[in-house]
Short mmCIF file of C-alpha atoms and ligand atoms in Angstrom, two decimals:
data_model
loop_
_atom_site.label_atom_id
_atom_site.label_comp_id
_atom_site.label_asym_id
_atom_site.label_seq_id
_atom_site.Cartn_x
_atom_site.Cartn_y
_atom_site.Cartn_z
CA MET A 32 0.00 0.00 0.00
CA SER A 33 1.28 3.46 -0.88
CA ALA A 34 2.02 5.86 1.98
CA ARG A 35 -0.26 8.50 0.45
CA VAL A 36 -3.44 6.47 1.16
CA ASP A 37 -5.10 4.78 4.14
CA HIS A 38 -6.34 1.93 1.96
CA ASP A 39 -5.66 0.82 -1.63
CA LEU A 40 -9.35 0.17 -1.99
CA VAL A 41 -12.44 1.38 -0.19
CA ILE A 42 -15.44 -0.82 -1.02
CA VAL A 43 -18.85 0.66 -0.27
CA GLY A 44 -21.57 -1.87 0.45
CA SER A 45 -21.40 -5.50 1.55
CA GLY A 46 -23.87 -7.35 -0.65
CA PHE A 47 -22.78 -9.77 -3.38
CA SER A 48 -20.85 -6.93 -5.07
CA GLY A 49 -18.90 -5.75 -2.04
CA ILE A 50 -18.12 -9.23 -0.80
CA GLY A 51 -17.06 -10.44 -4.25
CA MET A 52 -14.81 -7.37 -4.69
CA ALA A 53 -13.22 -7.87 -1.28
CA ILE A 54 -12.38 -11.49 -2.08
CA ALA A 55 -10.81 -10.40 -5.38
CA ALA A 56 -8.84 -7.63 -3.63
CA GLN A 57 -7.60 -10.11 -1.07
CA ARG A 58 -6.48 -12.49 -3.83
CA SER A 59 -4.54 -9.76 -5.61
CA GLY A 60 -2.92 -8.58 -2.39
CA ARG A 61 -4.65 -5.21 -2.24
CA ASP A 62 -5.32 -3.61 1.09
CA TYR A 63 -9.07 -2.87 1.38
CA VAL A 64 -11.81 -1.93 3.76
CA ILE A 65 -15.57 -2.42 3.33
CA LEU A 66 -17.86 0.35 4.55
CA GLU A 67 -21.40 -0.79 5.31
CA LYS A 68 -24.02 1.56 6.62
CA ALA A 69 -26.25 -1.14 8.12
CA ASP A 70 -25.46 -3.24 11.16
CA GLU A 71 -24.82 -6.43 9.19
CA ILE A 72 -23.57 -7.45 5.75
CA GLY A 73 -25.85 -8.79 3.01
CA GLY A 74 -27.34 -5.87 1.08
CA THR A 75 -30.72 -6.59 -0.43
CA TRP A 76 -30.82 -10.06 1.17
CA ARG A 77 -30.30 -8.56 4.62
CA ASP A 78 -33.00 -5.94 4.04
CA ASN A 79 -35.69 -7.95 2.29
CA ARG A 80 -37.13 -10.28 4.93
CA TYR A 81 -40.81 -10.03 4.12
CA PRO A 82 -42.72 -13.32 4.24
CA GLY A 83 -42.17 -15.28 1.04
CA CYS A 84 -39.02 -13.40 -0.03
CA ALA A 85 -36.90 -15.58 -2.29
CA CYS A 86 -34.71 -15.24 -5.33
CA ASP A 87 -36.32 -15.75 -8.73
CA VAL A 88 -33.04 -16.98 -10.25
CA PRO A 89 -31.94 -20.55 -9.46
CA SER A 90 -29.51 -20.50 -6.54
CA HIS A 91 -26.88 -22.67 -8.20
CA LEU A 92 -26.45 -19.76 -10.64
CA TYR A 93 -27.26 -17.00 -8.16
CA SER A 94 -24.02 -17.59 -6.25
CA PHE A 95 -20.32 -16.98 -6.84
CA SER A 96 -18.76 -19.21 -9.52
CA PHE A 97 -15.72 -19.68 -7.26
CA GLU A 98 -17.83 -20.60 -4.22
CA PRO A 99 -20.42 -23.16 -5.32
CA ASN A 100 -22.76 -24.26 -2.58
CA PRO A 101 -23.94 -27.88 -2.62
CA TYR A 102 -26.29 -27.22 0.29
CA TRP A 103 -28.97 -25.08 -1.37
CA SER A 104 -32.16 -26.61 -0.06
CA ARG A 105 -34.24 -25.94 -3.16
CA ALA A 106 -34.04 -24.52 -6.68
CA TYR A 107 -34.94 -20.96 -5.62
CA ALA A 108 -33.51 -20.20 -2.18
CA THR A 109 -35.25 -17.92 0.31
CA SER A 110 -33.71 -14.63 1.39
CA ASP A 111 -32.66 -16.21 4.72
CA GLU A 112 -30.70 -18.93 2.95
CA ILE A 113 -28.99 -16.45 0.61
CA GLN A 114 -28.07 -14.23 3.56
CA ASP A 115 -26.57 -17.30 5.29
CA TYR A 116 -24.53 -18.00 2.14
CA LEU A 117 -23.12 -14.45 2.17
CA LEU A 118 -22.33 -14.70 5.89
CA TYR A 119 -20.54 -18.00 5.15
CA CYS A 120 -18.45 -16.30 2.43
CA VAL A 121 -17.48 -13.53 4.85
CA GLU A 122 -16.29 -16.08 7.41
CA LYS A 123 -14.62 -18.45 4.95
CA TYR A 124 -12.55 -15.70 3.31
CA GLY A 125 -11.80 -13.96 6.62
CA LEU A 126 -13.36 -10.65 5.57
CA ARG A 127 -14.95 -9.79 8.92
CA ASP A 128 -12.05 -7.75 10.30
CA SER A 129 -12.04 -5.56 7.20
CA ILE A 130 -15.74 -4.69 7.41
CA ARG A 131 -16.81 -1.51 9.18
CA LEU A 132 -20.51 -1.75 9.97
CA ARG A 133 -22.71 1.29 10.75
CA SER A 134 -20.34 3.36 8.59
CA THR A 135 -22.12 5.62 6.13
CA VAL A 136 -20.29 7.29 3.27
CA GLN A 137 -21.37 10.92 3.41
CA ARG A 138 -19.08 12.45 0.82
CA MET A 139 -16.37 11.42 -1.63
CA THR A 140 -14.06 13.93 -3.27
CA PHE A 141 -11.30 13.14 -5.72
CA ASP A 142 -7.95 14.77 -4.96
CA GLU A 143 -6.25 15.28 -8.31
CA GLY A 144 -2.84 16.07 -6.81
CA LEU A 145 -2.88 12.90 -4.74
CA GLY A 146 -4.69 10.75 -7.29
CA ALA A 147 -6.90 9.44 -4.51
CA TRP A 148 -10.34 9.84 -2.94
CA HIS A 149 -11.10 11.59 0.34
CA VAL A 150 -14.00 9.60 1.76
CA THR A 151 -16.00 11.10 4.63
CA VAL A 152 -17.53 8.35 6.76
CA GLY A 153 -20.36 8.98 9.22
CA THR A 154 -20.53 6.97 12.44
CA PRO A 155 -23.67 6.07 14.45
CA ASP A 156 -22.91 8.62 17.17
CA GLY A 157 -23.18 11.45 14.63
CA ASP A 158 -19.43 11.92 14.20
CA SER A 159 -17.50 11.50 10.99
CA TYR A 160 -13.92 10.78 9.94
CA GLN A 161 -11.96 10.79 6.71
CA LEU A 162 -10.24 8.02 4.81
CA VAL A 163 -7.91 8.42 1.85
CA ALA A 164 -8.55 5.69 -0.72
CA GLY A 165 -6.41 4.76 -3.72
CA ALA A 166 -9.63 3.66 -5.43
CA VAL A 167 -13.28 3.34 -4.50
CA VAL A 168 -15.62 0.56 -5.60
CA LEU A 169 -19.32 1.26 -5.16
CA GLY A 170 -21.29 -1.91 -4.57
CA VAL A 171 -24.32 -0.06 -3.30
CA GLY A 172 -26.96 -1.79 -5.41
CA ALA A 173 -29.95 -0.21 -7.06
CA LEU A 174 -32.74 -1.85 -5.06
CA HIS A 175 -31.93 -0.05 -1.92
CA ASP A 176 -33.93 3.12 -1.24
CA PRO A 177 -37.60 2.20 -0.78
CA VAL A 178 -40.17 4.22 -2.74
CA LEU A 179 -42.90 5.41 -0.40
CA PRO A 180 -46.09 6.37 -2.24
CA ASP A 181 -47.28 9.91 -1.75
CA ILE A 182 -50.69 9.33 -0.11
CA PRO A 183 -52.33 12.50 1.28
CA GLY A 184 -53.07 12.07 5.00
CA ILE A 185 -50.91 8.94 5.44
CA GLU A 186 -49.30 10.49 8.53
CA SER A 187 -52.68 10.35 10.32
CA PHE A 188 -53.08 6.58 9.76
CA GLN A 189 -53.11 4.91 13.20
CA GLY A 190 -52.22 1.42 11.97
CA GLU A 191 -48.82 0.03 10.99
CA VAL A 192 -47.14 0.99 7.71
CA MET A 193 -44.35 -1.27 6.48
CA HIS A 194 -42.30 -1.34 3.28
CA THR A 195 -41.39 -4.86 2.14
CA ALA A 196 -37.69 -3.92 2.34
CA ALA A 197 -38.02 -2.77 5.98
CA TRP A 198 -40.05 -5.63 7.37
CA ASP A 199 -40.70 -5.74 11.09
CA PRO A 200 -39.79 -9.35 12.00
CA GLY A 201 -42.14 -9.18 14.99
CA ALA A 202 -45.14 -8.06 12.93
CA THR A 203 -48.13 -10.38 12.79
CA MET A 204 -50.96 -10.28 10.29
CA ILE A 205 -53.09 -12.81 12.14
CA ASP A 206 -56.68 -11.63 12.40
CA ARG A 207 -55.81 -8.18 11.08
CA ARG A 208 -57.17 -6.16 8.19
CA VAL A 209 -54.23 -5.78 5.86
CA GLY A 210 -53.81 -3.69 2.73
CA ILE A 211 -50.91 -4.11 0.32
CA ILE A 212 -49.95 -1.63 -2.40
CA GLY A 213 -48.00 -3.08 -5.29
CA THR A 214 -48.05 -6.25 -7.35
CA GLY A 215 -44.44 -6.41 -8.58
CA CYS A 216 -42.01 -9.21 -7.65
CA SER A 217 -42.12 -8.34 -3.95
CA GLY A 218 -45.92 -8.08 -3.84
CA VAL A 219 -46.41 -11.38 -5.68
CA GLN A 220 -44.17 -13.15 -3.16
CA ALA A 221 -45.68 -11.55 -0.05
CA ILE A 222 -49.39 -11.68 -0.93
CA PRO A 223 -49.95 -15.46 -0.51
CA HIS A 224 -48.41 -15.34 2.98
CA LEU A 225 -50.35 -12.26 4.05
CA ALA A 226 -53.58 -13.79 2.72
CA GLU A 227 -53.13 -16.89 4.84
CA ASP A 228 -52.88 -14.94 8.09
CA ALA A 229 -54.98 -11.83 7.55
CA LYS A 230 -58.62 -11.50 8.53
CA HIS A 231 -58.97 -9.63 5.24
CA LEU A 232 -56.37 -8.66 2.67
CA THR A 233 -57.00 -5.85 0.18
CA VAL A 234 -54.57 -5.85 -2.74
CA PHE A 235 -54.29 -2.38 -4.25
CA GLN A 236 -53.24 -3.10 -7.82
CA ARG A 237 -52.24 -0.35 -10.25
CA THR A 238 -50.93 -2.60 -13.02
CA PRO A 239 -51.44 -6.36 -13.27
CA ILE A 240 -48.33 -8.50 -13.52
CA TRP A 241 -47.49 -11.53 -15.66
CA VAL A 242 -47.12 -14.59 -13.44
CA LEU A 243 -45.73 -17.95 -14.59
CA PRO A 244 -45.85 -21.22 -12.67
CA LYS A 245 -42.80 -21.79 -10.48
CA VAL A 246 -40.91 -25.07 -10.70
CA ASP A 247 -39.16 -24.99 -7.37
CA PRO A 248 -38.29 -28.49 -6.16
CA ALA A 249 -36.71 -29.05 -2.77
CA TYR A 250 -33.39 -30.84 -3.31
CA PRO A 251 -33.41 -34.37 -1.88
CA GLU A 252 -30.58 -35.39 0.42
CA TRP A 253 -29.03 -37.73 -2.17
CA LEU A 254 -28.66 -34.83 -4.62
CA VAL A 255 -27.11 -32.54 -2.03
CA ASP A 256 -24.72 -35.42 -1.19
CA ALA A 257 -23.90 -35.90 -4.85
CA TYR A 258 -23.17 -32.18 -5.31
CA GLU A 259 -21.00 -32.20 -2.20
CA LYS A 260 -18.98 -35.24 -3.24
CA ARG A 261 -18.82 -34.49 -6.97
CA PRO A 262 -18.43 -30.74 -7.45
CA TRP A 263 -18.18 -31.26 -11.22
CA LEU A 264 -21.81 -32.39 -11.15
CA MET A 265 -22.84 -29.15 -9.47
CA LYS A 266 -20.76 -27.16 -11.97
CA ALA A 267 -22.46 -28.98 -14.83
CA HIS A 268 -25.84 -28.13 -13.32
CA ARG A 269 -24.83 -24.47 -13.06
CA ALA A 270 -23.62 -24.45 -16.67
CA LYS A 271 -26.93 -25.95 -17.79
CA ILE A 272 -28.96 -23.26 -15.99
CA LYS A 273 -26.71 -20.52 -17.37
CA ALA A 274 -27.11 -21.78 -20.94
CA ALA A 275 -30.89 -22.23 -20.62
CA ASN A 276 -31.35 -18.75 -19.15
CA GLU A 277 -29.12 -17.17 -21.78
CA LEU A 278 -31.39 -18.42 -24.55
CA ARG A 279 -34.19 -16.32 -23.06
CA VAL A 280 -32.34 -13.11 -23.79
CA LEU A 281 -33.39 -13.21 -27.43
CA ALA A 282 -37.04 -12.87 -26.48
CA PHE A 283 -36.32 -9.88 -24.25
CA THR A 284 -33.96 -8.02 -26.54
CA LYS A 285 -34.84 -8.88 -30.11
CA GLN A 286 -38.02 -10.85 -30.54
CA PRO A 287 -40.65 -10.09 -27.85
CA LEU A 288 -43.09 -12.15 -29.94
CA LEU A 289 -41.21 -15.21 -28.70
CA LEU A 290 -42.86 -14.48 -25.36
CA LYS A 291 -46.29 -15.24 -26.85
CA ALA A 292 -46.13 -18.90 -25.84
CA ALA A 293 -45.08 -17.99 -22.32
CA SER A 294 -47.93 -15.45 -22.14
CA LYS A 295 -50.40 -18.20 -23.05
CA ALA A 296 -48.96 -20.40 -20.29
CA ALA A 297 -49.31 -17.51 -17.80
CA LEU A 298 -52.95 -16.92 -18.77
CA ALA A 299 -53.74 -20.63 -18.47
CA HIS A 300 -52.01 -20.60 -15.07
CA MET A 301 -54.33 -17.78 -13.98
CA ARG A 302 -57.45 -19.48 -15.39
CA SER A 303 -56.70 -22.66 -13.48
CA ALA A 304 -56.81 -20.79 -10.15
CA VAL A 305 -59.16 -17.86 -10.73
CA LYS A 306 -62.68 -18.91 -11.72
CA ASP A 307 -64.30 -15.48 -11.45
CA PRO A 308 -64.14 -13.84 -14.93
CA GLN A 309 -64.34 -10.34 -13.47
CA LEU A 310 -61.32 -10.99 -11.28
CA ARG A 311 -59.50 -12.55 -14.24
CA ALA A 312 -60.16 -9.42 -16.28
CA LYS A 313 -58.63 -7.29 -13.52
CA LEU A 314 -55.57 -9.51 -13.38
CA THR A 315 -54.90 -9.70 -17.13
CA PRO A 316 -51.96 -7.51 -18.22
CA ASP A 317 -52.38 -5.36 -21.34
CA TYR A 318 -48.66 -5.05 -22.08
CA THR A 319 -46.16 -7.52 -23.53
CA MET A 320 -44.83 -10.08 -21.11
CA GLY A 321 -41.29 -9.24 -19.93
CA CYS A 322 -41.82 -5.47 -20.15
CA LYS A 323 -41.90 -5.54 -16.35
CA ARG A 324 -39.94 -8.29 -14.61
CA ILE A 325 -41.77 -11.59 -15.06
CA THR A 326 -42.80 -13.16 -11.77
CA MET A 327 -43.23 -16.82 -10.88
CA SER A 328 -45.61 -18.17 -8.27
CA ASN A 329 -47.93 -21.14 -7.74
CA THR A 330 -49.66 -19.48 -4.82
CA TYR A 331 -50.35 -15.91 -6.02
CA PHE A 332 -53.50 -16.54 -8.06
CA PRO A 333 -54.99 -19.02 -5.55
CA ALA A 334 -54.42 -16.36 -2.85
CA LEU A 335 -56.25 -13.69 -4.87
CA ALA A 336 -59.17 -16.08 -5.34
CA ARG A 337 -59.64 -16.56 -1.59
CA ASP A 338 -62.78 -15.29 0.17
CA ASN A 339 -60.73 -13.12 2.55
CA VAL A 340 -58.92 -11.34 -0.30
CA SER A 341 -60.14 -8.54 -2.56
CA VAL A 342 -58.35 -6.87 -5.45
CA GLU A 343 -58.89 -3.14 -5.67
CA THR A 344 -58.03 -1.39 -8.93
CA SER A 345 -59.41 2.04 -8.10
CA SER A 346 -56.44 4.22 -7.16
CA ILE A 347 -55.78 5.31 -3.59
CA THR A 348 -56.63 8.99 -3.11
CA GLY A 349 -55.98 9.50 0.59
CA ALA A 350 -55.59 8.05 4.05
CA ASP A 351 -57.06 8.82 7.47
CA ALA A 352 -56.74 7.35 10.96
CA THR A 353 -58.58 4.13 10.09
CA GLY A 354 -57.55 3.29 6.53
CA VAL A 355 -57.41 4.50 2.95
CA THR A 356 -59.91 5.92 0.46
CA THR A 357 -59.98 5.05 -3.23
CA ALA A 358 -61.03 7.13 -6.25
CA ASP A 359 -64.40 5.36 -6.42
CA GLY A 360 -65.22 6.86 -3.00
CA ALA A 361 -64.86 3.62 -1.04
CA HIS A 362 -63.16 3.61 2.36
CA HIS A 363 -61.02 0.57 3.24
CA ASP A 364 -60.58 -0.01 6.99
CA LEU A 365 -57.08 -1.28 7.69
CA ASP A 366 -54.87 -2.26 10.61
CA VAL A 367 -51.73 -2.67 8.51
CA LEU A 368 -50.66 -1.11 5.22
CA VAL A 369 -47.85 -2.95 3.41
CA LEU A 370 -45.93 -1.04 0.76
CA ALA A 371 -44.57 -3.34 -1.94
CA THR A 372 -43.90 -0.25 -4.00
CA GLY A 373 -40.32 -0.85 -5.12
CA PHE A 374 -37.17 1.24 -5.02
CA ASP A 375 -35.74 4.54 -6.18
CA VAL A 376 -32.97 3.16 -8.37
CA SER A 377 -31.15 6.47 -8.84
CA GLY A 378 -31.22 7.25 -5.12
CA SER A 379 -28.44 4.91 -4.05
CA TYR A 380 -25.69 7.06 -5.64
CA ARG A 381 -27.17 10.43 -4.77
CA HIS A 382 -26.51 10.37 -1.04
CA LEU A 383 -22.82 9.57 -1.57
CA ASN A 384 -22.14 13.17 -2.75
CA VAL A 385 -19.46 12.19 -5.24
CA THR A 386 -17.24 14.99 -6.61
CA GLY A 387 -14.76 14.07 -9.33
CA LEU A 388 -12.46 16.07 -11.62
CA ALA A 389 -12.97 19.81 -12.17
CA GLY A 390 -15.92 20.05 -9.78
CA HIS A 391 -18.00 17.44 -11.61
CA THR A 392 -20.58 15.90 -9.29
CA LEU A 393 -22.16 12.56 -10.06
CA GLU A 394 -25.53 13.90 -8.99
CA ALA A 395 -25.48 16.84 -11.44
CA ASP A 396 -23.86 14.81 -14.22
CA TRP A 397 -26.47 12.08 -13.94
CA ASP A 398 -29.34 14.52 -13.55
CA ALA A 399 -28.29 15.74 -16.99
CA GLY A 400 -28.31 12.15 -18.29
CA ILE A 401 -26.93 8.93 -16.87
CA GLU A 402 -23.72 7.91 -18.61
CA SER A 403 -21.22 5.20 -17.85
CA TYR A 404 -18.93 2.84 -19.71
CA TYR A 405 -20.21 -0.71 -19.40
CA GLY A 406 -21.80 0.36 -16.11
CA VAL A 407 -18.41 0.30 -14.36
CA THR A 408 -16.55 3.54 -15.05
CA VAL A 409 -17.78 7.12 -15.47
CA PRO A 410 -15.88 9.92 -17.24
CA HIS A 411 -14.43 12.56 -14.87
CA TYR A 412 -14.32 10.12 -11.91
CA PRO A 413 -10.83 8.54 -11.80
CA ASN A 414 -10.25 5.44 -9.72
CA LEU A 415 -13.99 5.08 -9.17
CA PHE A 416 -15.73 1.86 -10.14
CA LEU A 417 -19.39 0.88 -9.98
CA LEU A 418 -20.64 -2.67 -9.61
CA LEU A 419 -24.08 -3.26 -11.11
CA GLY A 420 -24.04 0.33 -12.35
CA PRO A 421 -26.30 1.67 -15.11
CA ASN A 422 -27.40 -0.72 -17.87
CA THR A 423 -25.96 -3.81 -16.20
CA GLY A 424 -29.06 -5.23 -14.51
CA LEU A 425 -30.66 -8.28 -16.11
CA GLY A 426 -34.17 -9.49 -16.82
CA HIS A 427 -33.24 -13.03 -17.83
CA THR A 428 -30.54 -14.48 -15.60
CA SER A 429 -28.27 -14.02 -12.58
CA VAL A 430 -26.73 -10.60 -11.87
CA VAL A 431 -23.96 -12.34 -9.93
CA LEU A 432 -22.49 -13.19 -13.36
CA MET A 433 -22.39 -9.48 -14.20
CA ILE A 434 -20.84 -8.65 -10.83
CA GLU A 435 -18.04 -11.18 -11.36
CA ALA A 436 -17.32 -9.83 -14.86
CA GLN A 437 -17.17 -6.30 -13.43
CA ILE A 438 -14.87 -7.30 -10.58
CA GLY A 439 -12.56 -8.85 -13.19
CA LEU A 440 -12.51 -5.55 -15.12
CA VAL A 441 -11.83 -3.47 -11.99
CA THR A 442 -8.93 -5.77 -11.09
CA LYS A 443 -7.47 -5.52 -14.62
CA LEU A 444 -7.73 -1.72 -14.68
CA LEU A 445 -6.11 -1.33 -11.27
CA ASP A 446 -3.34 -3.75 -12.24
CA ALA A 447 -2.76 -1.82 -15.50
CA ARG A 448 -2.68 1.47 -13.57
CA ASP A 449 -0.14 0.14 -11.08
CA HIS A 450 1.92 -1.58 -13.77
CA ARG A 451 2.28 1.75 -15.58
CA GLY A 452 3.29 3.56 -12.41
CA ALA A 453 0.25 5.82 -12.70
CA THR A 454 -1.94 6.91 -9.82
CA ALA A 455 -5.26 7.17 -11.63
CA VAL A 456 -7.28 5.41 -14.31
CA THR A 457 -10.35 7.03 -15.89
CA VAL A 458 -12.48 6.13 -18.86
CA ARG A 459 -11.82 8.57 -21.73
CA PRO A 460 -14.86 10.88 -22.02
CA GLN A 461 -14.83 10.63 -25.82
CA VAL A 462 -15.54 6.86 -25.90
CA VAL A 463 -18.68 7.06 -23.78
CA PRO A 464 -21.20 8.84 -26.09
CA ALA A 465 -20.83 6.17 -28.78
CA HIS A 466 -21.27 3.45 -26.15
CA MET A 467 -24.43 5.11 -24.79
CA ALA A 468 -25.77 5.64 -28.34
CA GLN A 469 -25.28 1.97 -29.03
CA LEU A 470 -27.09 1.02 -25.83
CA ASP A 471 -29.95 3.35 -26.82
CA GLU A 472 -30.14 1.84 -30.29
CA ARG A 473 -30.14 -1.72 -28.98
CA SER A 474 -32.68 -0.87 -26.27
CA LYS A 475 -35.25 0.30 -28.83
CA ALA A 476 -36.00 -3.27 -29.86
CA THR A 477 -36.18 -4.60 -26.32
CA VAL A 478 -39.44 -5.54 -24.66
CA TRP A 479 -38.61 -3.13 -21.82
CA GLN A 480 -38.91 -0.14 -24.14
CA SER A 481 -41.34 -1.47 -26.72
CA GLY A 482 -43.61 -3.62 -24.56
CA GLY A 483 -46.15 -0.93 -23.70
CA CYS A 484 -45.50 -0.52 -19.97
CA THR A 485 -43.67 1.75 -17.57
CA SER A 486 -41.17 0.37 -15.08
CA TRP A 487 -38.15 1.23 -12.98
CA TYR A 488 -36.02 0.02 -15.90
CA LEU A 489 -36.73 3.27 -17.79
CA ASP A 490 -35.74 6.86 -17.05
CA GLU A 491 -38.13 9.81 -17.23
CA GLU A 492 -37.68 9.97 -20.99
CA GLY A 493 -38.54 6.31 -21.38
CA ARG A 494 -34.94 5.22 -22.06
CA ASN A 495 -33.56 2.02 -20.64
CA ARG A 496 -30.88 3.01 -18.13
CA THR A 497 -31.08 -0.11 -16.01
CA LEU A 498 -30.70 -3.32 -18.00
CA TRP A 499 -27.99 -4.72 -20.26
CA PRO A 500 -29.64 -5.13 -23.68
CA GLY A 501 -27.69 -8.24 -24.61
CA SER A 502 -26.47 -11.60 -23.43
CA VAL A 503 -24.29 -12.11 -20.37
CA VAL A 504 -21.79 -14.03 -22.50
CA GLU A 505 -21.33 -10.96 -24.71
CA TYR A 506 -20.87 -8.73 -21.65
CA GLU A 507 -18.40 -11.16 -20.08
CA ARG A 508 -16.40 -11.24 -23.30
CA LYS A 509 -16.32 -7.45 -23.60
CA LEU A 510 -15.10 -7.01 -20.02
CA ALA A 511 -12.61 -9.88 -20.07
CA GLY A 512 -10.53 -8.22 -22.78
CA PRO A 513 -10.91 -4.48 -22.16
CA GLU A 514 -9.52 -2.06 -24.72
CA LEU A 515 -7.02 -0.25 -22.51
CA VAL A 516 -6.85 2.59 -25.07
CA ASP A 517 -10.36 3.51 -23.87
CA TYR A 518 -8.88 4.47 -20.52
CA GLU A 519 -6.58 7.28 -19.49
CA PHE A 520 -3.75 6.58 -17.04
CA THR A 521 -2.50 9.69 -15.28
CA GLY A 522 -0.26 10.92 -12.46
CA ALA A 523 2.91 8.92 -13.07
CA LEU A 524 4.62 8.25 -9.76
CA ASP A 525 8.13 7.69 -11.01
CA GLY A 526 8.04 10.28 -13.81
P1 NAP B 21 -41.54 -2.95 -8.46
O1 NAP B 21 -41.27 -4.01 -9.43
O2 NAP B 21 -41.07 -1.56 -8.76
O3 NAP B 21 -43.10 -2.96 -8.18
C1 NAP B 21 -43.70 -1.95 -7.42
C2 NAP B 21 -45.18 -2.17 -7.42
O4 NAP B 21 -45.78 -1.14 -6.66
C3 NAP B 21 -45.80 -2.10 -8.81
O5 NAP B 21 -46.89 -2.97 -8.86
C4 NAP B 21 -46.24 -0.64 -8.88
O6 NAP B 21 -47.29 -0.41 -9.80
C5 NAP B 21 -46.73 -0.44 -7.47
N1 NAP B 21 -46.70 0.95 -7.05
C6 NAP B 21 -45.61 1.74 -6.86
N2 NAP B 21 -46.00 2.96 -6.45
C7 NAP B 21 -47.34 2.93 -6.38
C8 NAP B 21 -48.33 3.90 -6.04
N3 NAP B 21 -47.98 5.14 -5.68
N4 NAP B 21 -49.62 3.53 -6.10
C9 NAP B 21 -49.97 2.27 -6.48
N5 NAP B 21 -49.10 1.33 -6.81
C10 NAP B 21 -47.80 1.66 -6.77
O7 NAP B 21 -40.92 -3.29 -7.00
P2 NAP B 21 -40.62 -4.71 -6.35
O8 NAP B 21 -41.75 -5.63 -6.50
O9 NAP B 21 -40.10 -4.46 -4.99
O10 NAP B 21 -39.47 -5.28 -7.25
C11 NAP B 21 -38.37 -4.45 -7.59
C12 NAP B 21 -37.29 -5.31 -8.16
O11 NAP B 21 -36.71 -6.04 -7.09
C13 NAP B 21 -37.73 -6.37 -9.13
O12 NAP B 21 -37.88 -5.91 -10.44
C14 NAP B 21 -36.62 -7.37 -9.02
O13 NAP B 21 -35.53 -7.00 -9.83
C15 NAP B 21 -36.24 -7.25 -7.58
N6 NAP B 21 -36.86 -8.31 -6.80
C16 NAP B 21 -36.38 -9.53 -7.06
C17 NAP B 21 -36.90 -10.56 -6.39
C18 NAP B 21 -36.32 -11.86 -6.70
O14 NAP B 21 -36.99 -12.83 -6.58
N7 NAP B 21 -35.06 -11.93 -7.14
C19 NAP B 21 -37.92 -10.41 -5.47
C20 NAP B 21 -38.40 -9.15 -5.23
C21 NAP B 21 -37.86 -8.09 -5.92
P3 NAP B 21 -46.96 -0.10 -11.35
O15 NAP B 21 -46.55 -1.41 -11.93
O16 NAP B 21 -48.21 0.44 -11.88
O17 NAP B 21 -45.84 0.91 -11.34
#
């Protein structure tokens, strides 16, 4: 480690991204620290503990390639099991001593003379301190800052209000009148569990969601044994899932019509559980499948068909002490209001107050239009790397694959910087517009932009700024052999 910095690498966030980056840093002998604002590691899997929370990507693929886990109990692990996996990784790789919990990054300013970042870190007692970092990796995730709907009068509601990402583990729905706003992935997973316990559940639905059956077998002991004793078998299983999922990308990015067959299966799935034609009409999406993230559940439609569940499509206009009112004038008495209303995807970078070269701030730059190079580097921000940054989310397979590709790129760029005796590496501003234009062009054909819906994938102008409009294999290939001429290396140490 150079004497001019406190740490070679400051990693912000301790979800899959932060943990993966720390393991890579450790392997390449870089001194690092992880700053985590919560009181435990885990990111989205620490935060999302609502009943029914699980991953919708098979766990043998939604895990690190270098740390396969034979013990997944079923195809799609629950959030608890994924959190346990991340805790296991932290212990196995001895990361714990390098993690500072309850440490919130308040400000980051690049020091051009030093070629390093001054990172201001807030502590729980209201104090702050500064770290000097040779490079910063932001693994802060996009699904992080809950969106709270703006309901007039909500502050007067006397019942409980809970976002799915801030679940009160002690909360009970038994014998209570529960309302839930939102029928995205989180809503679809939570609703069957709430319906079982609640005296009455009112589902406030703004847009219906496509729901496919879920094939989610529990793994028998003999299979877990086989994976444990023959890791090649588990690797083959992972490769099979990766290949099968990759094929789906064509339907999302080039040929949404390919989703027709899947749409028919989803409608049949609904018909088999919902006999009431009026309810079916309410639940039938009018946009192309895949435009919003496709959900999978065998229990969602049966839950909505229960006697103690009603689906309300009239929009919420206000709240008072006892419940909410909808546009049709009805009042819904509630004891609990669950918000499954998603996340502000641009919010996670905003509160970091990042200032780069020549007074550039990430907030102002991105307010003018989000730009990055392969979602990892941003012009004017040397030695700053994003994991799962813009346009690197996925609709068809595991984002852990993207994270690993990005960690590989970060490692290569830092190695190249050090090898050249430079202090800073930055993407050249002139290569980024063409990259963004290409993303825009490719996004036009995708179901996310052409499927006739709105979603958190799109910015205010309807442009995809969230998902990678191609296959993971293509992305992996691009990042594995980066064109180093696209990057500027500055601040030679040994002149
Ligand atoms: P989401 O997909 O953004 O869905 C939010 C839901 O709330 C939508 O139904 C939305 O309606 C509704 N909503 C938001 N504001 C509203 C308002 N003011 N009034 C009425 N309805 C409102 O959020 P999410 O379900 O939490 O999922 C977010 C992402 O998290 C997913 O896309 C996925 O990537 C990830 N996730 C993954 C898993 C997993 O299994 N891996 C599980 C959960 C979440 P509109 O559709 O009309 O906007």
